[in-house]
Coordinates of C-alpha atoms and ligand atoms in Angstrom, one line a residue:
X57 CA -12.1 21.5 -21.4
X58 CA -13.7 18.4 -23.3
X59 CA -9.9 18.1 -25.1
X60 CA -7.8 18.9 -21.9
X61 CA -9.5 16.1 -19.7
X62 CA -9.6 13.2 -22.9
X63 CA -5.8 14.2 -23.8
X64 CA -5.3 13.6 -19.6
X65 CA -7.0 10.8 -20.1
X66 CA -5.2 9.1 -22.7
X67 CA -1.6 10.3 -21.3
X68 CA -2.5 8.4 -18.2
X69 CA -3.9 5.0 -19.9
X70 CA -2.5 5.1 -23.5
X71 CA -5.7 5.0 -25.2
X72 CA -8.8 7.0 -26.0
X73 CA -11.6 7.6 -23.7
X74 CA -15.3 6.7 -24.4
X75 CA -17.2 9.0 -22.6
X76 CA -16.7 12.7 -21.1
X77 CA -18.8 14.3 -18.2
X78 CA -18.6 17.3 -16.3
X79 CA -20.0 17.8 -12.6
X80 CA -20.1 21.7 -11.1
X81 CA -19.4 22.6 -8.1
X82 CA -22.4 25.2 -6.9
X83 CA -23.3 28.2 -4.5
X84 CA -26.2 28.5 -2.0
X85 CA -27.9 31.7 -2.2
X86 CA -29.2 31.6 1.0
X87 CA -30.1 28.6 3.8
X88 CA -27.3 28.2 5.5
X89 CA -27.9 24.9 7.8
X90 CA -31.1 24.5 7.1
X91 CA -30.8 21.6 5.1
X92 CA -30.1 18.8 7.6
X93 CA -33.4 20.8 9.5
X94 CA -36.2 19.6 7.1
X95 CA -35.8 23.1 6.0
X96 CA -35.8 25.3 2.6
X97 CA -32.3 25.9 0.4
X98 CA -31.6 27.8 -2.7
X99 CA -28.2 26.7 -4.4
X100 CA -27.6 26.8 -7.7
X101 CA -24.6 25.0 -9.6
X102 CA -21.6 27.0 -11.5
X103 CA -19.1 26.3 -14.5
X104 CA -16.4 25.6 -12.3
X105 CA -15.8 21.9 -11.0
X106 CA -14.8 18.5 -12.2
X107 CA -13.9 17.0 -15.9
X108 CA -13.8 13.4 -16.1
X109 CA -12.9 10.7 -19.3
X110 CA -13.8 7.4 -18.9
X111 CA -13.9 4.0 -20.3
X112 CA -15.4 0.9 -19.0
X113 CA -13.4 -2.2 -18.3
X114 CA -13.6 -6.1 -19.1
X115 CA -12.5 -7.1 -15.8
X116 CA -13.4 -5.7 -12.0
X117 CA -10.4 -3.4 -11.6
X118 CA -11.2 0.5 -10.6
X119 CA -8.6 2.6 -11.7
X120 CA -8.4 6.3 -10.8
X121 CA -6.1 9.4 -11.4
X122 CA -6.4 12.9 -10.8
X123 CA -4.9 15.5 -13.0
X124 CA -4.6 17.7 -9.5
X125 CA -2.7 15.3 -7.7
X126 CA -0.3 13.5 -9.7
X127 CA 2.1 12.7 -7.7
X128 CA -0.6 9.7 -6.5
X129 CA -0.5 8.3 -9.9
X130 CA -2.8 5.8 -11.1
X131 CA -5.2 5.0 -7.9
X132 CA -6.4 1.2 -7.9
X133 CA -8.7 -0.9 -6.4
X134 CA -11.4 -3.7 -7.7
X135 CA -15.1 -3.9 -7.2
X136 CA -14.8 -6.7 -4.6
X137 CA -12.7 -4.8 -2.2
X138 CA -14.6 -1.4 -1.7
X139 CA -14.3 -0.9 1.9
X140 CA -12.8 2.7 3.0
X141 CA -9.2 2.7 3.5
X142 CA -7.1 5.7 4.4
X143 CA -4.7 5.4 2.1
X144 CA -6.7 5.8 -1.1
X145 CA -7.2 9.2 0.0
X146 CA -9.9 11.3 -2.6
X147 CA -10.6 7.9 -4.2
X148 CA -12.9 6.9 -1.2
X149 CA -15.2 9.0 -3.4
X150 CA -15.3 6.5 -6.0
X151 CA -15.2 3.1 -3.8
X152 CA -17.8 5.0 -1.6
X153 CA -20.4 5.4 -4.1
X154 CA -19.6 1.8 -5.6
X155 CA -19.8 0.0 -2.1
X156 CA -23.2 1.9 -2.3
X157 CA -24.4 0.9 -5.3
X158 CA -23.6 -2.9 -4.0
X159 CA -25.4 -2.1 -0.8
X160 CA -28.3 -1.4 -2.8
X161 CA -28.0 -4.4 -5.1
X162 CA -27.4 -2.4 -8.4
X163 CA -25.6 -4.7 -10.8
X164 CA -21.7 -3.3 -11.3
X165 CA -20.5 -6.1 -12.8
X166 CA -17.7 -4.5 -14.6
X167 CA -14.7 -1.7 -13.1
X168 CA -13.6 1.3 -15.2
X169 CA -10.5 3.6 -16.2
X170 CA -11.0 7.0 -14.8
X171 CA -9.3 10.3 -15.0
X172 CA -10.5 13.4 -13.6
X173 CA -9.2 16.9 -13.3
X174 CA -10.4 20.1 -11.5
X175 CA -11.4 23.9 -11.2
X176 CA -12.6 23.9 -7.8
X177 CA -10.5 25.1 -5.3
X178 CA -10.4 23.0 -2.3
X179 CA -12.0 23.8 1.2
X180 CA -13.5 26.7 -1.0
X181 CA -17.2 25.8 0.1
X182 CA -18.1 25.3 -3.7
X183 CA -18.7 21.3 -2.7
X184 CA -16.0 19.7 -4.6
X185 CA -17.2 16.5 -2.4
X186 CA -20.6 16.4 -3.8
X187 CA -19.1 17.0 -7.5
X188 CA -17.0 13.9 -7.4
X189 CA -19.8 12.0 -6.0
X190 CA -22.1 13.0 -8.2
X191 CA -19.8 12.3 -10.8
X192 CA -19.5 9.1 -10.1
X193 CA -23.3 8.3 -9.2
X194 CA -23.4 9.6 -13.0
X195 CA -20.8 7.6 -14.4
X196 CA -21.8 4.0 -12.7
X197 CA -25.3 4.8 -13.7
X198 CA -24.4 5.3 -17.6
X199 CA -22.3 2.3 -17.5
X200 CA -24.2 -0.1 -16.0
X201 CA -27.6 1.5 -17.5
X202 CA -28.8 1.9 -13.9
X203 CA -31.2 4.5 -15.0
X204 CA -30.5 6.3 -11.9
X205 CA -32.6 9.8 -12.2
X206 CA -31.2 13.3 -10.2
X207 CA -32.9 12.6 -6.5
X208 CA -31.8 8.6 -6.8
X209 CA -28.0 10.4 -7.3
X210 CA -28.4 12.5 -5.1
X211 CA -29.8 10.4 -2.1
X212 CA -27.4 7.8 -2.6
X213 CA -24.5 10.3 -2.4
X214 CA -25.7 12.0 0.4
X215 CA -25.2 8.2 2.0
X216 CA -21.8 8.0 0.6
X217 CA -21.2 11.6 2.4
X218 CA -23.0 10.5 5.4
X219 CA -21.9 6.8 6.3
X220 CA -18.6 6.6 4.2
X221 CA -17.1 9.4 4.7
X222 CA -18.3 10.3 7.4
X223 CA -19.4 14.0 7.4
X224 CA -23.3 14.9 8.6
X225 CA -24.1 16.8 5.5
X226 CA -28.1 17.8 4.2
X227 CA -29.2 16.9 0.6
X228 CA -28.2 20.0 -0.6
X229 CA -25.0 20.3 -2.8
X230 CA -26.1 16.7 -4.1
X231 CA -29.4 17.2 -5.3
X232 CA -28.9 20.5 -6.7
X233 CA -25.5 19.0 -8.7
X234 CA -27.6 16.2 -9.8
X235 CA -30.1 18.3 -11.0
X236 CA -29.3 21.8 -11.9
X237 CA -29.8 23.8 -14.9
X238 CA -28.7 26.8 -16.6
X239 CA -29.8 30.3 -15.6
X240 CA -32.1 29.0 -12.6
X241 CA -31.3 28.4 -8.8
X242 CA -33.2 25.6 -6.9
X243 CA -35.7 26.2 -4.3
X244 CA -35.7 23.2 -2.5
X245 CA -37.9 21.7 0.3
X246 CA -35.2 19.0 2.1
X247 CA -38.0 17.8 3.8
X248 CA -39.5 16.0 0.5
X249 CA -37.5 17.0 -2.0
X250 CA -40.1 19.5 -3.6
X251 CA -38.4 21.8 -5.9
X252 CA -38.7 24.5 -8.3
X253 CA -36.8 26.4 -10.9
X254 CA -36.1 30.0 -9.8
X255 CA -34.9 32.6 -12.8
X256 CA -31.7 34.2 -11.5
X257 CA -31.1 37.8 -13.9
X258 CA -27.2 37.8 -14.5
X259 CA -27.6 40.1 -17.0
X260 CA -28.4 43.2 -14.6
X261 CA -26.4 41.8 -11.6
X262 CA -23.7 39.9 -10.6
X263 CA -23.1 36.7 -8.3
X264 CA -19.4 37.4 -7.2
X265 CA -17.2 34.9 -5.7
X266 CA -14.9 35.8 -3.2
X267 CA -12.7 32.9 -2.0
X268 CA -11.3 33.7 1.7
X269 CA -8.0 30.8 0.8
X270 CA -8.9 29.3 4.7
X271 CA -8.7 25.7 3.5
X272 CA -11.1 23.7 5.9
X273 CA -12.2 20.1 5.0
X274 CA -15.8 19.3 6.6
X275 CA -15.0 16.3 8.6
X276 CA -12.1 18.6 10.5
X277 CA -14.9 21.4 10.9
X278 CA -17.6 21.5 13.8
X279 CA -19.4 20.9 11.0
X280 CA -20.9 17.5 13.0
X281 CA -21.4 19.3 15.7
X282 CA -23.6 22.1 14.7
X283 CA -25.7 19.1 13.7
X284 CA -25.8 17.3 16.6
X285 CA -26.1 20.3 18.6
X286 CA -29.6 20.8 16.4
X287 CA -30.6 17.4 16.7
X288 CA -30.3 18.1 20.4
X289 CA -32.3 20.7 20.2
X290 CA -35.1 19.3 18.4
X291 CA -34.9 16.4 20.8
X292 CA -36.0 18.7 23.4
X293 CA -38.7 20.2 21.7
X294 CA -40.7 17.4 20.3
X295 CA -41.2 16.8 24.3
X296 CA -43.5 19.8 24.0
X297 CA -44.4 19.9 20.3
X298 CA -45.5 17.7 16.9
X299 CA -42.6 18.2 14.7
X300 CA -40.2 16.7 12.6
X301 CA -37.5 18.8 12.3
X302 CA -36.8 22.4 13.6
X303 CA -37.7 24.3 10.5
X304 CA -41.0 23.3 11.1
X305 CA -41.8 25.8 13.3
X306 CA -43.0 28.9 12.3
X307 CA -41.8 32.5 13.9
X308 CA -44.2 32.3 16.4
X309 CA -43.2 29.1 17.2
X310 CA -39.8 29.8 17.8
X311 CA -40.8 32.4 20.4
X312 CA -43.4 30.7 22.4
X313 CA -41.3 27.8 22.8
X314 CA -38.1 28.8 23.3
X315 CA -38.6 28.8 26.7
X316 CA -37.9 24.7 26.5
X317 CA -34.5 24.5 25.6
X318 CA -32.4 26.1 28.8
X319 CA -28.6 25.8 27.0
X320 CA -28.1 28.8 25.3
X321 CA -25.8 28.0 22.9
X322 CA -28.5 25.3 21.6
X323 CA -31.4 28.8 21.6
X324 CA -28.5 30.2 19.4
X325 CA -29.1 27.9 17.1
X326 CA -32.5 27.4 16.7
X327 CA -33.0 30.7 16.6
X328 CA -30.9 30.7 13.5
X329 CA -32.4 28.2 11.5
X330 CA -35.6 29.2 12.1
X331 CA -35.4 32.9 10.8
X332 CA -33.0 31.6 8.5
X333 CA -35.4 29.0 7.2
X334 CA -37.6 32.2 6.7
X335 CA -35.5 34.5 5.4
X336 CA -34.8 31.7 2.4
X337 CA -38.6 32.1 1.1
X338 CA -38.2 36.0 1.4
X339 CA -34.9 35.1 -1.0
X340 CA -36.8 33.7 -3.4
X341 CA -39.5 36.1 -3.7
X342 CA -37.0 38.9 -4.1
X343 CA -35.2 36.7 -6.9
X344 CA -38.7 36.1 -8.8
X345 CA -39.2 39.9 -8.9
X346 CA -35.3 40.7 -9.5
X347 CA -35.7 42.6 -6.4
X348 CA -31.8 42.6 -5.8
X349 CA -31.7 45.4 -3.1
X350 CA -34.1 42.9 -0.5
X351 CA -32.2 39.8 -1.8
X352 CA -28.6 41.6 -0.8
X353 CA -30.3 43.0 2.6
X354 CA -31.4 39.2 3.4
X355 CA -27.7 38.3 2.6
X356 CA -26.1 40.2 5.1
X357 CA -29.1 39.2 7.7
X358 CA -27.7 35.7 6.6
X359 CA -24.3 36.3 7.3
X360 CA -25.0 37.8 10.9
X361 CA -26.9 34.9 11.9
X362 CA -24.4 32.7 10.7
X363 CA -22.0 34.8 12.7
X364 CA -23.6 35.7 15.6
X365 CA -25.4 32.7 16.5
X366 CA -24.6 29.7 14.5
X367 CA -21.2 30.7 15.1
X368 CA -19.2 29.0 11.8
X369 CA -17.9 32.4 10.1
X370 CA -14.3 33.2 10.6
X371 CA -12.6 36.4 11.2
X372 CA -11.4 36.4 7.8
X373 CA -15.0 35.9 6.3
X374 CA -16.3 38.6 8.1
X375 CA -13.6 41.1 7.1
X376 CA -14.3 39.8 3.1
X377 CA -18.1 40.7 3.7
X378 CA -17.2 43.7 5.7
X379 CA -14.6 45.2 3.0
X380 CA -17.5 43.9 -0.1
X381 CA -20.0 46.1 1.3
X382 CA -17.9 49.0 2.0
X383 CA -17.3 48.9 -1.9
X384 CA -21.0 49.0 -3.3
X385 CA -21.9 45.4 -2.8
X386 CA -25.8 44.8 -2.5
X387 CA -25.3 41.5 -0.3
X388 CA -22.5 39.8 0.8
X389 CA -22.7 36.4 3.3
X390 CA -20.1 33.5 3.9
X391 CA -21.5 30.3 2.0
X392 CA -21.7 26.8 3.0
X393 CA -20.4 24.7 5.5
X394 CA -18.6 27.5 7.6
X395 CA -14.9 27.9 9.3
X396 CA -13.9 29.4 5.1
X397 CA -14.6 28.6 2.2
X398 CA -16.1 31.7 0.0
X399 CA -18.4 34.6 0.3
X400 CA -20.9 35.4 -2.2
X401 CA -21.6 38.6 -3.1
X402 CA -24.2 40.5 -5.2
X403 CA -22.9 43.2 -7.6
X404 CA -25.0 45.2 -10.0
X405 CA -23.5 44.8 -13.8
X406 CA -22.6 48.3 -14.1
X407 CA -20.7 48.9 -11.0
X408 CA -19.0 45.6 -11.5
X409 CA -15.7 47.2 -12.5
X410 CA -15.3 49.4 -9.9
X411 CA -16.6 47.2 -7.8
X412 CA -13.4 45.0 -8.1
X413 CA -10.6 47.9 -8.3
X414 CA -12.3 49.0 -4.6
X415 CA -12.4 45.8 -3.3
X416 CA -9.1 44.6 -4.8
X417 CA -7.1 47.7 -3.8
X418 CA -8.2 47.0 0.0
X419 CA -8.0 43.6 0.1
X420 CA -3.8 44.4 -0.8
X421 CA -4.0 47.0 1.6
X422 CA -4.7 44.5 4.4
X423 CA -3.7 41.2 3.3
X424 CA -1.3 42.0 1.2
X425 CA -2.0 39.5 -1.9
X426 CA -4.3 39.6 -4.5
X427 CA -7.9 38.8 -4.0
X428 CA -9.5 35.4 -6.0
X429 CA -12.2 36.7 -7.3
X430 CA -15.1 34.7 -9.8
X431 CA -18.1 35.8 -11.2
X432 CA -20.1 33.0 -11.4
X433 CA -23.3 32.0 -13.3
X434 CA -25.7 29.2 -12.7
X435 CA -25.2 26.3 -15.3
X436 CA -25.8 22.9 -15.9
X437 CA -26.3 20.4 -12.8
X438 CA -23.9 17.0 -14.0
X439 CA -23.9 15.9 -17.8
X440 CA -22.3 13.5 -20.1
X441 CA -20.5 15.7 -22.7
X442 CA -20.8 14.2 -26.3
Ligands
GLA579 C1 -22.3 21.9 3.4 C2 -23.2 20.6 3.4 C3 -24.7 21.0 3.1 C4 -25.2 22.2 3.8 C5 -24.2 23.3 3.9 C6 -24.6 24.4 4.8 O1 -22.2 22.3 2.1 O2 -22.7 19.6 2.5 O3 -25.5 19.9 3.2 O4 -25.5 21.8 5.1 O5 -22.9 22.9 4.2 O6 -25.7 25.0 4.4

């Protein structure tokens, strides 16, 4: 990988790159929309996502290339121009996070030669998005000796994501990319950033990857609108209640105060962040005692809710989960933003095998292709590679 991305590196500007980093994409356990509720998350990052070589540059000139899409060529642009513009398509990653840095009044005095090349697969819900920015936060911080530590990244991303780009995401994918680490998931509080590490047994049992190949991008999604449609909601409660966000409220909460909110479709969706908010802490209980059989039960809970009454699965997703636990998976549930992307799965080790032949042979049978199928582990949140 480190070879591949500094030989890209050097094809594309005839010299050899200084520094190498790598930025993962990653998986949420559970949570589904609770992040951008003040509510609990448990992603952790995986070893596929984003290689990047880079070199710093004597003048203000920002040049970007992308072993995936090289028909686009070089990508350029200098630090004084670092508005968004159409036209520089996946690059508004990189101006993004610069015009942010500027916002902020960090000190980039100096541009850089950048080539990056991927594993993730697009609109697969594994948060290439975050990855880049990440990446970049990374990179500008190293640099420029911004000493930028994994929530600063991660805040200032979720800007990027927020105001540049223009999509209503949580803290999520960027904090746990900014600060992952091998063999642990992150149980995260988005309403103040508390974390901890959580153990997650691979050795026993499996995290499967299913991609459902329904390329979505966020911004085309209702993505913004399940947000807004919870913002509504919480709008309407704090009328009758002290809260800050709707995964404040407990259960109990949820039931006697309901009764507010008269659209159903907005009860729909309190009602699933709030048991969803829940069923996260049950999650990470289950993964402390490597109770797999509750954690897979609390899955498929996950995945109903999601269906049933946040409304962002598709009928593709559905079938995926349907067919996974028809052939011996523990847990199956569509992950992150909705509309496609992946499911996740829980396997145990030894029925992995059969597992796949099962799964593969009616997957053919009804979609006539071949299944993408990744086992994935939790690794590293973004690194320089030396
Ligand atoms: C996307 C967003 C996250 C989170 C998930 C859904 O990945 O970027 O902030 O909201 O969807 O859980």
């Amino acid at each position: 990988m480190n070879e591949k991305i500094k030989s890209i590196f050097n094809k594309t500007y005839n010299y050899n790159p200084k520094r190498v980093y790598f930025s993962p994409g990653r998986v949420n356990i559970i949570g589904g929309h609770t992040d951008y509720n003040g509510g609990f998350v448990l992603p952790f990052c995986i070893d596929l996502g984003i290689s990047a070589a880079v070199s710093k540059r004597k003048d203000r000139i920002i040049n970007v290339y992308s072993a995936n899409l090289p028909k686009r060529g070089i990508i350029s642009f200098s630090l004084d121009h670092l508005e968004y513009k159409k036209s520089r398509n996946f690059a508004n990653y990189v101006s993004g996070m610069l015009y942010e840095l500027n916002a902020r009044k960090f000190d980039i005095k100096f541009g850089f030669d950048l080539a990056i090349s991927g594993n993730l697969p697009r609109g697969g819900g594994l948060s290439s998005s975050a990855a880049l920015l990440v990446l970049i936060a990374k990179i500008a911080s190293d640099l420029n000796n911004l000493h930028l530590d994994g929530l600063k990244m991660a805040l200032i991303s979720k800007t990027v994501e927020n105001k540049y780009i223009g999509v209503s995401c949580g803290i999520m994918d960027q904090f746990v990319i900014a600060n992952g680490i091998k063999g642990k998931a992150i149980y995260l509080n988005s309403s103040n950033y508390d974390y901890e590490y959580v153990s997650v047994d691979t050795k026993n049992f499996n995290m499967v990857l299913i991609n459902s190949n329904e390329t979505r991008k966020l911004t085309e999604s209702k993505y913004n609108v399940r947000q807004k449609e919870t913002a509504d909601a919480l709008k309407i409660l704090q009328k009758h209640l002290d809260i800050t966000y709707l995964c404040d409220l407990s259960i109990d909460d949820f039931k006697n105060n309901i009764k507010f909110i008269n659209n159903k479709t907005l009860k729909k969706r309190v009602e699933h962040v709030v048991y969803e908010n829940h069923r996260v802490a049950l999650a990470k209980t289950a993964l402390e005692h490597n109770d797999f059989e509750t954690l897979g039960k609390l899955l498929v809970e996950a995945h109903m809710s999601a269906r049933n009454l946040y409304e962002i699965s598709s009928a593709k997703l559905d079938q995926l989960v349907k067919i996974a636990l028809s052939c011996g998976s523990l847990g199956s549930k569509m992950i992150g933003g909705g509309f496609g992307g992946s499911t996740l799965n829980i396997v145990k080790a030894t029925e992995l095998k059969t597992f796949i032949s099962n799964f593969s042979i009616e997957y053919k049978r009804i979609y006539h292709s071949d299944p993408i199928i990744t086992i994935v582990k939790p690794t590293m949140g973004v690194s320089e590679i030396k």
